[in-house]
PDB file of C-alpha atoms in Angstrom:
ATOM      1  CA  UNK A  20      12.659  -3.628 -19.189  1.00 85.00           C
ATOM      2  CA  UNK A  21      13.398  -4.693 -15.401  1.00 90.00           C
ATOM      3  CA  UNK A  22      10.820  -7.597 -14.003  1.00 91.00           C
ATOM      4  CA  UNK A  23      10.438  -8.922 -10.484  1.00 93.00           C
ATOM      5  CA  UNK A  24      13.545 -11.449 -10.125  1.00 94.00           C
ATOM      6  CA  UNK A  25      13.633 -15.098  -9.482  1.00 94.00           C
ATOM      7  CA  UNK A  26      15.309 -16.465  -6.982  1.00 96.00           C
ATOM      8  CA  UNK A  27      18.449 -19.274  -6.038  1.00 96.00           C
ATOM      9  CA  UNK A  28      16.275 -19.960  -2.537  1.00 97.00           C
ATOM     10  CA  UNK A  29      13.461 -18.561  -0.298  1.00 97.00           C
ATOM     11  CA  UNK A  30      16.255 -17.279   1.722  1.00 97.00           C
ATOM     12  CA  UNK A  31      17.302 -15.154  -0.780  1.00 97.00           C
ATOM     13  CA  UNK A  32      13.835 -13.946  -1.683  1.00 97.00           C
ATOM     14  CA  UNK A  33      13.037 -13.002   1.669  1.00 97.00           C
ATOM     15  CA  UNK A  34      15.634 -10.685   1.724  1.00 98.00           C
ATOM     16  CA  UNK A  35      14.852  -8.765  -1.261  1.00 98.00           C
ATOM     17  CA  UNK A  36      11.477  -8.729   0.391  1.00 98.00           C
ATOM     18  CA  UNK A  37      12.770  -7.222   3.768  1.00 98.00           C
ATOM     19  CA  UNK A  38      15.183  -4.568   1.840  1.00 98.00           C
ATOM     20  CA  UNK A  39      12.016  -3.631  -0.437  1.00 98.00           C
ATOM     21  CA  UNK A  40       9.759  -3.365   2.398  1.00 98.00           C
ATOM     22  CA  UNK A  41      12.479  -1.198   4.433  1.00 98.00           C
ATOM     23  CA  UNK A  42      13.273   1.377   1.420  1.00 98.00           C
ATOM     24  CA  UNK A  43       8.504   1.889   1.047  1.00 98.00           C
ATOM     25  CA  UNK A  44       8.869   3.351   4.531  1.00 97.00           C
ATOM     26  CA  UNK A  45      12.308   5.223   3.886  1.00 97.00           C
ATOM     27  CA  UNK A  46       9.762   6.413   0.746  1.00 97.00           C
ATOM     28  CA  UNK A  47       6.572   7.261   2.302  1.00 96.00           C
ATOM     29  CA  UNK A  48       8.372   9.142   5.115  1.00 95.00           C
ATOM     30  CA  UNK A  49      10.190  11.557   2.107  1.00 95.00           C
ATOM     31  CA  UNK A  50       6.580  12.102   1.004  1.00 95.00           C
ATOM     32  CA  UNK A  51       4.933  13.254   4.675  1.00 94.00           C
ATOM     33  CA  UNK A  52       3.210   9.989   4.950  1.00 94.00           C
ATOM     34  CA  UNK A  53       3.792   9.158   8.596  1.00 88.00           C
ATOM     35  CA  UNK A  54       1.944  11.071  11.389  1.00 84.00           C
ATOM     36  CA  UNK A  55       3.423  10.027  14.632  1.00 83.00           C
ATOM     37  CA  UNK A  56       3.045   6.116  14.709  1.00 79.00           C
ATOM     38  CA  UNK A  57       0.121   6.257  12.484  1.00 81.00           C
ATOM     39  CA  UNK A  58       0.721   3.774   8.958  1.00 84.00           C
ATOM     40  CA  UNK A  59       2.026   0.338   8.389  1.00 90.00           C
ATOM     41  CA  UNK A  60       4.023  -0.912   5.163  1.00 94.00           C
ATOM     42  CA  UNK A  61       3.773  -5.286   5.678  1.00 93.00           C
ATOM     43  CA  UNK A  62       5.266  -7.675   3.876  1.00 96.00           C
ATOM     44  CA  UNK A  63       4.263 -11.697   3.566  1.00 96.00           C
ATOM     45  CA  UNK A  64       7.022 -13.882   4.146  1.00 96.00           C
ATOM     46  CA  UNK A  65       7.951 -16.347   1.646  1.00 96.00           C
ATOM     47  CA  UNK A  66       9.412 -19.013   4.065  1.00 95.00           C
ATOM     48  CA  UNK A  67       6.666 -18.336   6.107  1.00 95.00           C
ATOM     49  CA  UNK A  68       3.504 -17.393   4.874  1.00 93.00           C
ATOM     50  CA  UNK A  69       1.058 -16.918   7.141  1.00 92.00           C
ATOM     51  CA  UNK A  70       3.408 -14.512   8.905  1.00 93.00           C
ATOM     52  CA  UNK A  71       4.249 -11.146   7.696  1.00 92.00           C
ATOM     53  CA  UNK A  72       6.390  -7.930   8.268  1.00 95.00           C
ATOM     54  CA  UNK A  73       6.042  -4.858  10.269  1.00 92.00           C
ATOM     55  CA  UNK A  74       7.848  -2.019  11.049  1.00 91.00           C
ATOM     56  CA  UNK A  75       8.457  -1.601  15.187  1.00 90.00           C
ATOM     57  CA  UNK A  76       5.887   0.505  16.778  1.00 85.00           C
ATOM     58  CA  UNK A  77       7.714   3.738  17.782  1.00 82.00           C
ATOM     59  CA  UNK A  78      10.882   3.780  14.798  1.00 90.00           C
ATOM     60  CA  UNK A  79      10.031   6.858  12.446  1.00 93.00           C
ATOM     61  CA  UNK A  80       9.681   5.761   8.996  1.00 94.00           C
ATOM     62  CA  UNK A  81      12.345   7.644   7.796  1.00 95.00           C
ATOM     63  CA  UNK A  82      14.543   5.146  10.491  1.00 95.00           C
ATOM     64  CA  UNK A  83      13.598   1.657   9.399  1.00 95.00           C
ATOM     65  CA  UNK A  84      16.083  -0.536   8.524  1.00 97.00           C
ATOM     66  CA  UNK A  85      16.022  -4.163   7.415  1.00 97.00           C
ATOM     67  CA  UNK A  86      17.464  -5.103  10.922  1.00 96.00           C
ATOM     68  CA  UNK A  87      14.312  -3.163  12.871  1.00 95.00           C
ATOM     69  CA  UNK A  88      11.362  -5.077  10.932  1.00 96.00           C
ATOM     70  CA  UNK A  89       9.076  -7.566  13.313  1.00 94.00           C
ATOM     71  CA  UNK A  90       7.713 -10.476  11.622  1.00 94.00           C
ATOM     72  CA  UNK A  91       4.609 -11.623  13.469  1.00 92.00           C
ATOM     73  CA  UNK A  92       2.337 -14.807  13.030  1.00 88.00           C
ATOM     74  CA  UNK A  93      -1.448 -15.348  12.435  1.00 81.00           C
ATOM     75  CA  UNK A  94      -2.087 -14.984  16.335  1.00 78.00           C
ATOM     76  CA  UNK A  95      -0.307 -11.413  16.445  1.00 78.00           C
ATOM     77  CA  UNK A  96       2.741 -12.800  17.922  1.00 83.00           C
ATOM     78  CA  UNK A  97       6.417 -11.595  17.941  1.00 88.00           C
ATOM     79  CA  UNK A  98       8.602 -14.560  16.101  1.00 90.00           C
ATOM     80  CA  UNK A  99      11.502 -12.476  15.351  1.00 91.00           C
ATOM     81  CA  UNK A 100      12.398  -8.999  16.592  1.00 88.00           C
ATOM     82  CA  UNK A 101      12.026  -7.274  19.736  1.00 84.00           C
ATOM     83  CA  UNK A 102       9.491  -4.305  19.692  1.00 85.00           C
ATOM     84  CA  UNK A 103       6.690  -3.587  20.016  1.00 80.00           C
ATOM     85  CA  UNK A 104       4.375  -3.587  16.972  1.00 79.00           C
ATOM     86  CA  UNK A 105       1.014  -1.301  16.069  1.00 76.00           C
ATOM     87  CA  UNK A 106      -2.363  -3.449  17.566  1.00 75.00           C
ATOM     88  CA  UNK A 107      -4.155  -1.527  14.237  1.00 69.00           C
ATOM     89  CA  UNK A 108      -1.631  -2.840  11.996  1.00 69.00           C
ATOM     90  CA  UNK A 109      -1.709  -6.733  13.052  1.00 75.00           C
ATOM     91  CA  UNK A 110      -5.692  -6.105  12.937  1.00 79.00           C
ATOM     92  CA  UNK A 111      -5.842  -4.536   9.693  1.00 81.00           C
ATOM     93  CA  UNK A 112      -3.097  -6.611   7.223  1.00 80.00           C
ATOM     94  CA  UNK A 113      -3.627 -10.088   9.347  1.00 84.00           C
ATOM     95  CA  UNK A 114      -7.328  -9.798   7.995  1.00 87.00           C
ATOM     96  CA  UNK A 115      -6.062  -8.839   4.634  1.00 89.00           C
ATOM     97  CA  UNK A 116      -3.366 -11.634   4.265  1.00 88.00           C
ATOM     98  CA  UNK A 117      -5.797 -14.700   5.406  1.00 89.00           C
ATOM     99  CA  UNK A 118      -8.277 -13.727   3.142  1.00 90.00           C
ATOM    100  CA  UNK A 119      -6.196 -12.704  -0.018  1.00 92.00           C
ATOM    101  CA  UNK A 120      -3.724 -15.337  -0.713  1.00 92.00           C
ATOM    102  CA  UNK A 121      -2.899 -13.796  -3.560  1.00 94.00           C
ATOM    103  CA  UNK A 122      -2.316 -10.309  -1.683  1.00 95.00           C
ATOM    104  CA  UNK A 123       1.811 -10.203  -0.408  1.00 96.00           C
ATOM    105  CA  UNK A 124       2.213  -6.772   0.742  1.00 96.00           C
ATOM    106  CA  UNK A 125      -0.243  -3.748   2.351  1.00 95.00           C
ATOM    107  CA  UNK A 126       0.006  -0.257   2.757  1.00 96.00           C
ATOM    108  CA  UNK A 127      -1.716   2.240   5.039  1.00 93.00           C
ATOM    109  CA  UNK A 128      -1.142   5.647   6.388  1.00 92.00           C
ATOM    110  CA  UNK A 129      -2.986   8.401   6.520  1.00 91.00           C
ATOM    111  CA  UNK A 130      -1.763  10.372   4.331  1.00 95.00           C
ATOM    112  CA  UNK A 131      -3.589  14.191   3.842  1.00 96.00           C
ATOM    113  CA  UNK A 132      -5.081  14.077   0.299  1.00 97.00           C
ATOM    114  CA  UNK A 133      -5.997  10.032   0.948  1.00 97.00           C
ATOM    115  CA  UNK A 134      -7.531  11.215   4.495  1.00 95.00           C
ATOM    116  CA  UNK A 135      -9.342  14.178   3.041  1.00 97.00           C
ATOM    117  CA  UNK A 136     -10.745  12.336   0.053  1.00 97.00           C
ATOM    118  CA  UNK A 137     -11.809   9.922   2.649  1.00 96.00           C
ATOM    119  CA  UNK A 138     -13.923  12.271   4.453  1.00 96.00           C
ATOM    120  CA  UNK A 139     -16.841  11.824   1.467  1.00 96.00           C
ATOM    121  CA  UNK A 140     -17.104   8.241   2.020  1.00 95.00           C
ATOM    122  CA  UNK A 141     -17.040   7.804  -1.955  1.00 95.00           C
ATOM    123  CA  UNK A 142     -15.038   5.920  -4.911  1.00 96.00           C
ATOM    124  CA  UNK A 143     -13.027   8.015  -6.579  1.00 97.00           C
ATOM    125  CA  UNK A 144     -14.240   8.999 -10.593  1.00 97.00           C
ATOM    126  CA  UNK A 145     -12.421   7.829 -13.581  1.00 97.00           C
ATOM    127  CA  UNK A 146     -11.208  11.900 -14.015  1.00 97.00           C
ATOM    128  CA  UNK A 147      -7.226  11.492 -15.428  1.00 97.00           C
ATOM    129  CA  UNK A 148      -5.206   8.864 -17.099  1.00 96.00           C
ATOM    130  CA  UNK A 149      -3.742   7.746 -13.769  1.00 97.00           C
ATOM    131  CA  UNK A 150      -7.460   7.417 -11.597  1.00 97.00           C
ATOM    132  CA  UNK A 151      -7.878   4.330 -14.914  1.00 97.00           C
ATOM    133  CA  UNK A 152      -5.045   2.599 -12.411  1.00 98.00           C
ATOM    134  CA  UNK A 153      -7.944   1.784  -9.754  1.00 98.00           C
ATOM    135  CA  UNK A 154     -10.490   1.799 -12.485  1.00 97.00           C
ATOM    136  CA  UNK A 155     -13.623  -1.046 -10.783  1.00 96.00           C
ATOM    137  CA  UNK A 156     -10.613  -2.336  -8.361  1.00 96.00           C
ATOM    138  CA  UNK A 157     -10.836   0.070  -5.553  1.00 97.00           C
ATOM    139  CA  UNK A 158     -13.528   0.131  -2.850  1.00 96.00           C
ATOM    140  CA  UNK A 159     -14.830   1.861   0.104  1.00 96.00           C
ATOM    141  CA  UNK A 160     -15.101   1.041   3.684  1.00 93.00           C
ATOM    142  CA  UNK A 161     -18.671   3.258   4.132  1.00 88.00           C
ATOM    143  CA  UNK A 162     -18.377   3.481   8.037  1.00 81.00           C
ATOM    144  CA  UNK A 163     -15.829   4.788  10.369  1.00 76.00           C
ATOM    145  CA  UNK A 164     -15.538   2.469  13.391  1.00 67.00           C
ATOM    146  CA  UNK A 165     -12.996   4.300  15.629  1.00 63.00           C
ATOM    147  CA  UNK A 166      -9.257   2.746  15.793  1.00 60.00           C
ATOM    148  CA  UNK A 167      -8.564   0.241  14.160  1.00 53.00           C
ATOM    149  CA  UNK A 168      -8.081  -2.527  17.275  1.00 55.00           C
ATOM    150  CA  UNK A 169     -10.828  -5.406  17.013  1.00 57.00           C
ATOM    151  CA  UNK A 170      -9.909  -7.978  14.467  1.00 56.00           C
ATOM    152  CA  UNK A 171     -13.991  -7.867  14.047  1.00 79.00           C
ATOM    153  CA  UNK A 172     -12.733  -3.768  12.301  1.00 80.00           C
ATOM    154  CA  UNK A 173     -10.350  -5.665  10.396  1.00 82.00           C
ATOM    155  CA  UNK A 174     -12.432  -8.577   8.724  1.00 87.00           C
ATOM    156  CA  UNK A 175     -14.642  -5.363   7.472  1.00 88.00           C
ATOM    157  CA  UNK A 176     -12.030  -3.478   6.046  1.00 89.00           C
ATOM    158  CA  UNK A 177     -11.375  -6.482   4.340  1.00 90.00           C
ATOM    159  CA  UNK A 178     -14.865  -6.710   3.091  1.00 92.00           C
ATOM    160  CA  UNK A 179     -14.626  -3.570   1.589  1.00 92.00           C
ATOM    161  CA  UNK A 180     -11.527  -3.999  -0.278  1.00 94.00           C
ATOM    162  CA  UNK A 181     -12.705  -7.478  -1.876  1.00 94.00           C
ATOM    163  CA  UNK A 182     -10.780  -8.342  -4.556  1.00 94.00           C
ATOM    164  CA  UNK A 183      -9.566  -4.981  -5.244  1.00 96.00           C
ATOM    165  CA  UNK A 184      -6.009  -3.523  -5.412  1.00 97.00           C
ATOM    166  CA  UNK A 185      -7.243  -0.242  -3.067  1.00 98.00           C
ATOM    167  CA  UNK A 186      -9.481   0.969  -0.160  1.00 97.00           C
ATOM    168  CA  UNK A 187     -10.970   4.114   1.563  1.00 96.00           C
ATOM    169  CA  UNK A 188     -11.308   4.114   4.367  1.00 94.00           C
ATOM    170  CA  UNK A 189     -13.784   7.049   5.180  1.00 93.00           C
ATOM    171  CA  UNK A 190     -12.831   9.143   7.447  1.00 93.00           C
ATOM    172  CA  UNK A 191      -9.733   7.398   7.717  1.00 90.00           C
ATOM    173  CA  UNK A 192      -7.580   7.049   5.296  1.00 93.00           C
ATOM    174  CA  UNK A 193      -5.961   4.788   2.311  1.00 96.00           C
ATOM    175  CA  UNK A 194      -4.817   1.337   2.351  1.00 96.00           C
ATOM    176  CA  UNK A 195      -3.072  -0.957  -1.165  1.00 97.00           C
ATOM    177  CA  UNK A 196      -2.188  -3.756  -1.803  1.00 97.00           C
ATOM    178  CA  UNK A 197      -0.239  -5.422  -4.529  1.00 97.00           C
ATOM    179  CA  UNK A 198       1.816  -9.176  -5.065  1.00 97.00           C
ATOM    180  CA  UNK A 199       4.981  -7.222  -4.069  1.00 97.00           C
ATOM    181  CA  UNK A 200       5.557  -4.268  -1.446  1.00 97.00           C
ATOM    182  CA  UNK A 201       6.922  -2.390  -4.860  1.00 98.00           C
ATOM    183  CA  UNK A 202       3.647  -2.954  -6.226  1.00 98.00           C
ATOM    184  CA  UNK A 203       1.454  -2.036  -3.274  1.00 98.00           C
ATOM    185  CA  UNK A 204       3.648   1.437  -2.159  1.00 98.00           C
ATOM    186  CA  UNK A 205       3.681   2.404  -6.240  1.00 98.00           C
ATOM    187  CA  UNK A 206      -0.367   2.207  -5.476  1.00 98.00           C
ATOM    188  CA  UNK A 207      -0.167   3.725  -2.607  1.00 98.00           C
ATOM    189  CA  UNK A 208       1.613   6.898  -4.319  1.00 98.00           C
ATOM    190  CA  UNK A 209      -0.660   7.195  -6.899  1.00 98.00           C
ATOM    191  CA  UNK A 210      -3.544   6.861  -4.947  1.00 98.00           C
ATOM    192  CA  UNK A 211      -3.019   9.636  -2.459  1.00 98.00           C
ATOM    193  CA  UNK A 212      -1.836  11.607  -5.767  1.00 98.00           C
ATOM    194  CA  UNK A 213      -5.459  10.382  -7.497  1.00 98.00           C
ATOM    195  CA  UNK A 214      -7.557  11.844  -3.940  1.00 98.00           C
ATOM    196  CA  UNK A 215      -5.699  15.447  -4.555  1.00 98.00           C
ATOM    197  CA  UNK A 216      -6.694  15.612  -8.331  1.00 98.00           C
ATOM    198  CA  UNK A 217     -10.204  14.431  -7.803  1.00 97.00           C
ATOM    199  CA  UNK A 218      -9.986  16.937  -5.120  1.00 97.00           C
ATOM    200  CA  UNK A 219      -8.367  20.051  -6.866  1.00 97.00           C
ATOM    201  CA  UNK A 220     -10.716  19.154  -9.935  1.00 97.00           C
ATOM    202  CA  UNK A 221     -14.253  18.608  -7.970  1.00 96.00           C
ATOM    203  CA  UNK A 222     -12.988  22.606  -5.948  1.00 95.00           C
ATOM    204  CA  UNK A 223     -12.317  23.975  -9.260  1.00 95.00           C
ATOM    205  CA  UNK A 224     -15.647  22.783 -10.951  1.00 95.00           C
ATOM    206  CA  UNK A 225     -17.714  24.116  -7.706  1.00 92.00           C
ATOM    207  CA  UNK A 226     -16.040  27.172  -8.147  1.00 83.00           C
ATOM    208  CA  UNK A 227     -16.541  27.630 -11.984  1.00 88.00           C
ATOM    209  CA  UNK A 228     -19.438  25.586 -13.691  1.00 82.00           C
ATOM    210  CA  UNK A 229     -17.854  23.700 -15.341  1.00 90.00           C
ATOM    211  CA  UNK A 230     -18.591  19.985 -15.007  1.00 92.00           C
ATOM    212  CA  UNK A 231     -15.542  17.728 -16.106  1.00 95.00           C
ATOM    213  CA  UNK A 232     -15.283  14.880 -18.313  1.00 95.00           C
ATOM    214  CA  UNK A 233     -15.355  11.422 -17.235  1.00 97.00           C
ATOM    215  CA  UNK A 234     -13.127   8.557 -19.202  1.00 97.00           C
ATOM    216  CA  UNK A 235     -15.581   6.160 -20.534  1.00 97.00           C
ATOM    217  CA  UNK A 236     -15.755   3.017 -19.070  1.00 97.00           C
ATOM    218  CA  UNK A 237     -14.684   0.956 -22.331  1.00 96.00           C
ATOM    219  CA  UNK A 238     -11.180   3.626 -22.923  1.00 97.00           C
ATOM    220  CA  UNK A 239     -10.704   3.055 -18.811  1.00 97.00           C
ATOM    221  CA  UNK A 240     -10.560  -0.861 -19.248  1.00 97.00           C
ATOM    222  CA  UNK A 241      -8.752  -0.329 -22.398  1.00 96.00           C
ATOM    223  CA  UNK A 242      -6.072   1.665 -20.651  1.00 96.00           C
ATOM    224  CA  UNK A 243      -6.554  -0.281 -17.183  1.00 96.00           C
ATOM    225  CA  UNK A 244      -4.791  -3.156 -19.246  1.00 95.00           C
ATOM    226  CA  UNK A 245      -1.108   0.135 -19.769  1.00 94.00           C
ATOM    227  CA  UNK A 246      -0.890   1.473 -15.942  1.00 95.00           C
ATOM    228  CA  UNK A 247      -3.160  -1.218 -13.486  1.00 97.00           C
ATOM    229  CA  UNK A 248      -1.586  -4.408 -13.648  1.00 96.00           C
ATOM    230  CA  UNK A 249       0.651  -5.800 -10.938  1.00 96.00           C
ATOM    231  CA  UNK A 250       3.513  -5.544 -13.458  1.00 96.00           C
ATOM    232  CA  UNK A 251       3.062  -2.008 -14.489  1.00 96.00           C
ATOM    233  CA  UNK A 252       2.776  -1.692 -10.361  1.00 97.00           C
ATOM    234  CA  UNK A 253       5.872  -3.330  -9.500  1.00 98.00           C
ATOM    235  CA  UNK A 254       8.285  -1.483 -11.559  1.00 97.00           C
ATOM    236  CA  UNK A 255       6.606   2.208 -11.886  1.00 97.00           C
ATOM    237  CA  UNK A 256       8.440   1.543  -8.225  1.00 98.00           C
ATOM    238  CA  UNK A 257      12.069   1.013  -9.031  1.00 97.00           C
ATOM    239  CA  UNK A 258      12.701   4.520 -10.014  1.00 97.00           C
ATOM    240  CA  UNK A 259      11.342   5.299  -6.598  1.00 97.00           C
ATOM    241  CA  UNK A 260      13.233   2.780  -5.326  1.00 98.00           C
ATOM    242  CA  UNK A 261      16.538   3.423  -7.224  1.00 97.00           C
ATOM    243  CA  UNK A 262      16.209   7.158  -5.692  1.00 97.00           C
ATOM    244  CA  UNK A 263      15.828   6.386  -1.767  1.00 97.00           C
ATOM    245  CA  UNK A 264      19.152   3.994  -2.651  1.00 97.00           C
ATOM    246  CA  UNK A 265      20.682   6.566  -3.381  1.00 97.00           C
ATOM    247  CA  UNK A 266      20.110   9.164  -1.469  1.00 95.00           C
ATOM    248  CA  UNK A 267      20.675   7.649   1.726  1.00 95.00           C
ATOM    249  CA  UNK A 268      23.705   5.419   0.603  1.00 96.00           C
ATOM    250  CA  UNK A 269      21.634   2.198   1.283  1.00 95.00           C
ATOM    251  CA  UNK A 270      21.852   2.708   5.171  1.00 96.00           C
ATOM    252  CA  UNK A 271      18.399   1.048   5.346  1.00 97.00           C
ATOM    253  CA  UNK A 272      19.720  -2.198   4.045  1.00 97.00           C
ATOM    254  CA  UNK A 273      21.729  -3.146   7.366  1.00 95.00           C
TER     255      UNK A 273
END
């Protein structure tokens, strides 16, 4: 079974993280998670652990390459790269990375189903097997503070995330985190689809009068071990990485 690789140096791991970050942006673009300059994915630098890599502000997700990525420190200063970054990206990601040393990557975007579900300001119900990836492992930020530009707003989002893998940001979108960018990106893909499924189930229930069956806590907790661990998240992303590598000829690696 494929596993997160081992590296002979931190420089080698840095390159791996940047390559998979660039791939994650391409994959988000392929699935329509782009919208203007909104949305961002970050990965912690293994050499400078209080620094992280982000996308440049005005480069479309579908065009991002390794060489485009921007390295910033905890103060938001650009350490490597010559393009501006998204101020909202820094406010959110700096708070998450500082508060969660176990988190090496974070994803936030305004996906259609994610923001549609976010309007309810509530957690997901455990209706499907895939929803169990988020069983007792996601929070809700029950407030809309406008465009995230202030550090305090990033801190409040980090509070809502807690020690979980995902947060639903009311009237805004969704956020996922992981020990690798692969894991965080797959949780985002899965969370958006789970939001879509819940919207469909709730709409069907309202129209038919039938009440959806909720998976019991006992069954959910046991199934979480099979579908919700960091290793499973990393593994699930590898097929997407292979797909974008084949479709692009690996141009994002430049």
